[in-house]
mmCIF file of C-alpha atoms in Angstrom:
data_model
loop_
_atom_site.group_PDB
_atom_site.id
_atom_site.type_symbol
_atom_site.label_atom_id
_atom_site.label_comp_id
_atom_site.label_asym_id
_atom_site.label_seq_id
_atom_site.Cartn_x
_atom_site.Cartn_y
_atom_site.Cartn_z
ATOM 1 C CA TRP A 1 30.377 -9.298 46.744
ATOM 2 C CA TYR A 2 33.943 -9.038 45.433
ATOM 3 C CA THR A 3 35.432 -9.006 48.936
ATOM 4 C CA GLU A 4 33.505 -12.099 50.041
ATOM 5 C CA ARG A 5 34.863 -14.046 47.072
ATOM 6 C CA GLU A 6 38.356 -12.573 47.413
ATOM 7 C CA LEU A 7 38.226 -11.134 43.917
ATOM 8 C CA PRO A 8 39.751 -7.834 42.771
ATOM 9 C CA TYR A 9 37.207 -5.095 42.098
ATOM 10 C CA HIS A 10 37.675 -5.035 38.355
ATOM 11 C CA PHE A 11 35.397 -5.030 35.333
ATOM 12 C CA GLY A 12 36.351 -4.548 31.704
ATOM 13 C CA ALA A 13 34.148 -4.365 28.627
ATOM 14 C CA LEU A 14 35.106 -4.101 24.960
ATOM 15 C CA PHE A 15 32.562 -2.752 22.473
ATOM 16 C CA GLU A 16 33.423 -3.299 18.825
ATOM 17 C CA GLY A 17 31.629 -2.521 15.588
ATOM 18 C CA PRO A 18 31.263 -0.049 12.708
ATOM 19 C CA PRO A 19 30.715 3.674 13.414
ATOM 20 C CA GLY A 20 27.166 4.629 14.355
ATOM 21 C CA CYS A 21 26.134 1.199 15.643
ATOM 22 C CA GLY A 22 25.673 2.245 19.266
ATOM 23 C CA LYS A 23 28.968 1.647 21.058
ATOM 24 C CA THR A 24 29.012 4.997 22.854
ATOM 25 C CA SER A 25 25.236 4.877 23.376
ATOM 26 C CA PHE A 26 25.672 1.483 25.044
ATOM 27 C CA VAL A 27 28.177 2.995 27.478
ATOM 28 C CA LYS A 28 25.799 5.897 28.225
ATOM 29 C CA ALA A 29 22.966 3.451 28.888
ATOM 30 C CA ILE A 30 25.089 1.537 31.399
ATOM 31 C CA LEU A 31 25.950 4.766 33.208
ATOM 32 C CA ASN A 32 22.325 5.915 33.328
ATOM 33 C CA TYR A 33 21.183 2.512 34.617
ATOM 34 C CA GLN A 34 22.525 3.321 38.081
ATOM 35 C CA ARG A 35 20.363 6.443 38.290
ATOM 36 C CA TRP A 36 17.315 4.566 36.964
ATOM 37 C CA LYS A 37 17.786 1.648 39.375
ATOM 38 C CA CYS A 38 18.069 3.974 42.361
ATOM 39 C CA ARG A 39 14.907 5.822 41.341
ATOM 40 C CA GLU A 40 12.872 2.669 40.599
ATOM 41 C CA GLU A 41 13.965 0.451 43.513
ATOM 42 C CA GLU A 42 14.594 3.003 46.267
ATOM 43 C CA GLY A 43 12.292 5.805 45.132
ATOM 44 C CA ARG A 44 14.937 8.516 45.344
ATOM 45 C CA GLU A 45 17.506 10.347 43.285
ATOM 46 C CA LEU A 46 21.216 9.706 43.596
ATOM 47 C CA ARG A 47 22.851 11.755 46.336
ATOM 48 C CA ALA A 48 26.049 13.725 45.978
ATOM 49 C CA GLY A 49 28.985 11.341 45.913
ATOM 50 C CA GLU A 50 26.956 8.375 44.679
ATOM 51 C CA HIS A 51 27.366 9.131 40.995
ATOM 52 C CA ASP A 52 29.881 7.272 38.912
ATOM 53 C CA HIS A 53 32.303 9.488 37.026
ATOM 54 C CA VAL A 54 33.544 8.764 33.529
ATOM 55 C CA VAL A 55 37.205 9.550 32.931
ATOM 56 C CA CYS A 56 37.681 9.646 29.162
ATOM 57 C CA ILE A 57 41.372 9.262 28.324
ATOM 58 C CA PRO A 58 42.479 10.531 24.895
ATOM 59 C CA LEU A 59 45.657 8.457 24.644
ATOM 60 C CA SER A 60 46.842 10.453 21.642
ATOM 61 C CA ARG A 61 47.224 13.461 23.970
ATOM 62 C CA VAL A 62 48.865 11.593 26.857
ATOM 63 C CA LYS A 63 52.585 11.879 26.182
ATOM 64 C CA THR A 64 54.328 9.995 28.990
ATOM 65 C CA ASN A 65 53.905 6.906 31.147
ATOM 66 C CA ALA A 66 54.139 9.135 34.219
ATOM 67 C CA CYS A 67 51.156 11.183 33.050
ATOM 68 C CA LEU A 68 49.123 8.045 32.302
ATOM 69 C CA THR A 69 49.978 6.552 35.697
ATOM 70 C CA LYS A 70 48.895 9.772 37.410
ATOM 71 C CA ILE A 71 45.469 9.571 35.757
ATOM 72 C CA PHE A 72 44.968 6.036 37.063
ATOM 73 C CA HIS A 73 46.337 6.568 40.592
ATOM 74 C CA THR A 74 45.587 10.184 41.546
ATOM 75 C CA GLU A 75 42.203 10.775 43.172
ATOM 76 C CA LYS A 76 42.106 14.481 42.315
ATOM 77 C CA LEU A 77 41.271 15.286 38.694
ATOM 78 C CA ASN A 78 40.402 18.760 37.382
ATOM 79 C CA ARG A 79 40.034 20.164 40.912
ATOM 80 C CA HIS A 80 37.596 17.389 41.865
ATOM 81 C CA ARG A 81 38.377 14.534 44.233
ATOM 82 C CA ILE A 82 36.987 11.355 42.678
ATOM 83 C CA PRO A 83 37.490 8.048 44.558
ATOM 84 C CA MET A 84 38.967 5.296 42.415
ATOM 85 C CA TYR A 85 35.972 2.988 42.962
ATOM 86 C CA LYS A 86 33.680 5.688 41.560
ATOM 87 C CA ARG A 87 35.580 6.020 38.286
ATOM 88 C CA ILE A 88 34.909 4.427 34.949
ATOM 89 C CA ILE A 89 37.867 4.672 32.582
ATOM 90 C CA LEU A 90 36.777 5.123 28.961
ATOM 91 C CA LEU A 91 39.054 4.614 25.963
ATOM 92 C CA GLU A 92 37.013 5.597 22.914
ATOM 93 C CA ASP A 93 37.979 4.622 19.357
ATOM 94 C CA ALA A 94 41.009 2.758 20.669
ATOM 95 C CA ASP A 95 42.076 1.668 17.186
ATOM 96 C CA ALA A 96 42.431 5.327 16.162
ATOM 97 C CA GLN A 97 44.259 6.357 19.327
ATOM 98 C CA SER A 98 47.948 6.254 20.159
ATOM 99 C CA SER A 99 50.120 3.676 18.420
ATOM 100 C CA CYS A 100 51.033 2.368 21.882
ATOM 101 C CA LEU A 101 48.021 0.064 21.618
ATOM 102 C CA LYS A 102 50.048 -1.903 19.094
ATOM 103 C CA ARG A 103 52.652 -4.194 20.582
ATOM 104 C CA GLU A 104 56.129 -3.314 19.390
ATOM 105 C CA GLU A 105 57.575 -5.773 16.901
ATOM 106 C CA VAL A 106 60.715 -7.538 18.062
ATOM 107 C CA SER A 107 63.392 -8.021 15.459
ATOM 108 C CA GLY A 108 64.370 -11.633 14.885
ATOM 109 C CA LYS A 109 67.781 -10.784 13.505
ATOM 110 C CA ASP A 110 70.900 -12.080 15.215
ATOM 111 C CA ASP A 111 72.904 -9.079 16.336
ATOM 112 C CA SER A 112 75.542 -11.125 18.141
ATOM 113 C CA GLY A 113 78.192 -10.180 15.587
ATOM 114 C CA GLN A 114 77.565 -6.472 15.891
ATOM 115 C CA SER A 115 79.299 -4.213 18.365
ATOM 116 C CA THR A 116 77.331 -2.748 21.224
ATOM 117 C CA PRO A 117 77.054 1.056 21.503
ATOM 118 C CA PHE A 118 79.532 1.142 24.361
ATOM 119 C CA GLU A 119 82.151 -0.689 22.307
ATOM 120 C CA ALA A 120 82.245 2.391 20.075
ATOM 121 C CA ILE A 121 83.733 4.451 22.920
ATOM 122 C CA ASP A 122 87.484 4.812 22.920
ATOM 123 C CA VAL A 123 88.601 3.144 26.140
ATOM 124 C CA PRO A 124 92.060 4.151 27.408
ATOM 125 C CA ALA A 125 94.636 1.611 28.594
ATOM 126 C CA ASP A 126 93.700 2.008 32.257
ATOM 127 C CA GLY A 127 90.113 0.977 31.408
ATOM 128 C CA GLU A 128 88.510 4.167 32.739
ATOM 129 C CA VAL A 129 86.295 6.356 30.567
ATOM 130 C CA SER A 130 86.167 10.047 31.409
ATOM 131 C CA ASN A 131 82.862 11.814 31.936
ATOM 132 C CA LYS A 132 83.679 14.071 29.007
ATOM 133 C CA SER A 133 84.138 11.114 26.617
ATOM 134 C CA LEU A 134 80.920 9.494 27.833
ATOM 135 C CA LEU A 135 78.968 12.746 27.472
ATOM 136 C CA GLN A 136 80.299 13.277 23.942
ATOM 137 C CA PHE A 137 79.299 9.746 22.992
ATOM 138 C CA MET A 138 75.781 10.134 24.450
ATOM 139 C CA HIS A 139 75.426 13.476 22.667
ATOM 140 C CA LYS A 140 76.402 11.854 19.364
ATOM 141 C CA GLU A 141 74.035 8.889 19.800
ATOM 142 C CA THR A 142 71.150 11.159 20.813
ATOM 143 C CA LYS A 143 71.576 13.262 17.680
ATOM 144 C CA LYS A 144 71.723 10.069 15.618
ATOM 145 C CA MET A 145 68.318 9.030 17.000
ATOM 146 C CA GLY A 146 66.841 12.420 16.163
ATOM 147 C CA LEU A 147 65.976 13.339 19.746
ATOM 148 C CA PRO A 148 65.821 17.012 20.790
ATOM 149 C CA LEU A 149 68.751 18.375 22.742
ATOM 150 C CA VAL A 150 68.182 20.832 25.579
ATOM 151 C CA GLY A 151 71.275 22.090 27.338
ATOM 152 C CA GLY A 152 73.422 19.452 25.648
ATOM 153 C CA MET A 153 71.326 16.394 26.621
ATOM 154 C CA THR A 154 67.676 15.499 27.133
ATOM 155 C CA PRO A 155 66.490 12.871 29.609
ATOM 156 C CA ASN A 156 64.337 10.059 28.302
ATOM 157 C CA GLN A 157 60.855 11.420 27.683
ATOM 158 C CA ASP A 158 59.330 8.061 28.690
ATOM 159 C CA PRO A 159 56.659 7.915 25.956
ATOM 160 C CA VAL A 160 53.434 6.029 26.658
ATOM 161 C CA THR A 161 53.803 2.299 26.064
ATOM 162 C CA LEU A 162 51.387 -0.589 25.813
ATOM 163 C CA SER A 163 53.203 -2.312 28.665
ATOM 164 C CA CYS A 164 52.488 0.595 31.019
ATOM 165 C CA LEU A 165 48.792 0.658 30.105
ATOM 166 C CA LEU A 166 48.458 -3.114 30.593
ATOM 167 C CA ASN A 167 50.117 -2.956 34.009
ATOM 168 C CA LEU A 168 47.777 -0.170 35.071
ATOM 169 C CA MET A 169 44.780 -2.185 33.924
ATOM 170 C CA ASP A 170 45.794 -5.500 35.454
ATOM 171 C CA GLY A 171 49.187 -5.315 37.119
ATOM 172 C CA VAL A 172 50.794 -6.103 40.450
ATOM 173 C CA ILE A 173 49.370 -2.959 42.052
ATOM 174 C CA GLU A 174 45.625 -3.574 42.269
ATOM 175 C CA ILE A 175 43.277 -0.630 41.958
ATOM 176 C CA PRO A 176 39.458 -0.742 41.881
ATOM 177 C CA LEU A 177 38.948 -0.360 38.170
ATOM 178 C CA ARG A 178 36.147 -0.389 35.654
ATOM 179 C CA ILE A 179 37.271 0.208 32.104
ATOM 180 C CA PHE A 180 35.292 0.428 28.854
ATOM 181 C CA ILE A 181 36.988 0.324 25.462
ATOM 182 C CA THR A 182 35.280 1.066 22.141
ATOM 183 C CA THR A 183 36.815 0.284 18.773
ATOM 184 C CA ASN A 184 35.796 0.175 15.128
ATOM 185 C CA HIS A 185 38.414 -2.443 14.285
ATOM 186 C CA LYS A 186 39.251 -4.945 16.998
ATOM 187 C CA SER A 187 41.792 -6.628 14.708
ATOM 188 C CA LYS A 188 44.004 -3.521 14.909
ATOM 189 C CA LEU A 189 44.375 -3.796 18.683
ATOM 190 C CA ASP A 190 47.010 -5.835 20.437
ATOM 191 C CA PRO A 191 45.375 -9.068 21.736
ATOM 192 C CA ALA A 192 46.919 -8.455 25.162
ATOM 193 C CA LEU A 193 44.584 -5.484 25.549
ATOM 194 C CA TYR A 194 41.411 -7.577 25.505
ATOM 195 C CA ARG A 195 42.558 -10.968 26.765
ATOM 196 C CA PRO A 196 40.417 -12.744 29.423
ATOM 197 C CA GLY A 197 41.096 -11.173 32.791
ATOM 198 C CA ARG A 198 41.393 -7.673 31.393
ATOM 199 C CA MET A 199 38.130 -7.633 29.457
ATOM 200 C CA ASP A 200 35.270 -9.563 31.059
ATOM 201 C CA ILE A 201 32.896 -9.157 28.128
ATOM 202 C CA ASP A 202 33.367 -8.522 24.411
ATOM 203 C CA ILE A 203 30.260 -7.196 22.661
ATOM 204 C CA GLU A 204 30.084 -6.797 18.890
ATOM 205 C CA LEU A 205 27.553 -4.243 17.665
ATOM 206 C CA THR A 206 26.573 -4.562 14.015
ATOM 207 C CA GLU A 207 24.322 -2.687 11.593
ATOM 208 C CA ALA A 208 20.640 -2.514 12.489
ATOM 209 C CA ALA A 209 18.664 -5.701 11.906
ATOM 210 C CA ARG A 210 15.127 -5.520 10.556
ATOM 211 C CA ASP A 211 13.694 -6.015 14.053
ATOM 212 C CA ASP A 212 15.842 -3.137 15.324
ATOM 213 C CA VAL A 213 14.536 -0.777 12.635
ATOM 214 C CA HIS A 214 10.985 -1.903 13.360
ATOM 215 C CA GLY A 215 11.397 -1.321 17.095
ATOM 216 C CA MET A 216 12.987 2.107 16.652
ATOM 217 C CA TYR A 217 10.229 3.228 14.273
ATOM 218 C CA CYS A 218 7.423 2.069 16.563
ATOM 219 C CA TRP A 219 9.061 3.623 19.622
ATOM 220 C CA PHE A 220 9.539 7.006 17.938
ATOM 221 C CA TYR A 221 6.009 7.206 16.537
ATOM 222 C CA LYS A 222 4.378 5.491 19.549
ATOM 223 C CA LEU A 223 2.973 2.662 17.457
ATOM 224 C CA GLY A 224 2.201 -0.861 18.572
ATOM 225 C CA THR A 225 3.499 -2.562 15.445
ATOM 226 C CA LEU A 226 3.625 -2.271 11.665
ATOM 227 C CA ALA A 227 1.890 -4.420 9.099
ATOM 228 C CA PRO A 228 3.872 -7.557 8.139
ATOM 229 C CA GLU A 229 4.167 -6.437 4.507
ATOM 230 C CA VAL A 230 5.719 -3.146 5.676
ATOM 231 C CA VAL A 231 8.102 -4.883 8.070
ATOM 232 C CA SER A 232 9.315 -7.184 5.291
ATOM 233 C CA ARG A 233 10.451 -4.145 3.270
ATOM 234 C CA LEU A 234 12.494 -2.601 6.076
ATOM 235 C CA PRO A 235 16.300 -2.608 5.621
ATOM 236 C CA HIS A 236 18.246 -5.431 7.256
ATOM 237 C CA LYS A 237 21.912 -5.074 8.220
ATOM 238 C CA THR A 238 22.470 -2.320 5.641
ATOM 239 C CA MET A 239 22.212 0.806 7.849
ATOM 240 C CA CYS A 240 23.785 1.721 11.147
ATOM 241 C CA HIS A 241 21.485 2.695 14.013
ATOM 242 C CA ALA A 242 22.547 6.345 13.800
ATOM 243 C CA ALA A 243 21.454 6.466 10.146
ATOM 244 C CA VAL A 244 18.095 4.889 11.016
ATOM 245 C CA ASN A 245 17.641 7.452 13.772
ATOM 246 C CA ASN A 246 18.214 10.298 11.291
ATOM 247 C CA VAL A 247 15.687 9.074 8.714
#
């Protein structure tokens, strides 16, 4: 279908709402739908290799852009070879994950009157800077920034950035990608993360409505319906679905 229409194989979904309102359950239901559809329409169970695999990425534990890129581009994960088109990338509780999901603020100050770092190096008359002078300067600047020093200098650790994640999701290098993002507070995320083209659908899940509570109660106790006077006393938009399920 995608090939015929010359579209990239990409699907993104953002699920937002308070804790306990079914964001993760929604994702599980989508994953189980494939198994149900195969059983109902073809009368068989999924064969080996037909299952979709969820790759849950805890961004707070991914330290470098190189590591993040490897997760997106390497077929072998945890000793298993998983084709890219069989993966579903899951970023749970994105608002509580790494600060890289916030776009870095750009200072609006005019620094034109300030000297650049390299102007602080003593340049001899012949205009050539020795390796020793340059190394001493880099050592001094690195200490000033509070970076660790190993063997005199440490290469850039390349921490995970929002730009890297966005390019992996929807960059020049196209990869067959399905990505689900859940968040309690959409307003805390950078808008570039869920703009059209990266996220195809944006679903807000709220507290349980009265009809939801009614349906859950009847399903659990195998009842057809409740009396209207009972239904009218059920809570409406005051409890999350998880709380209703625990009652």
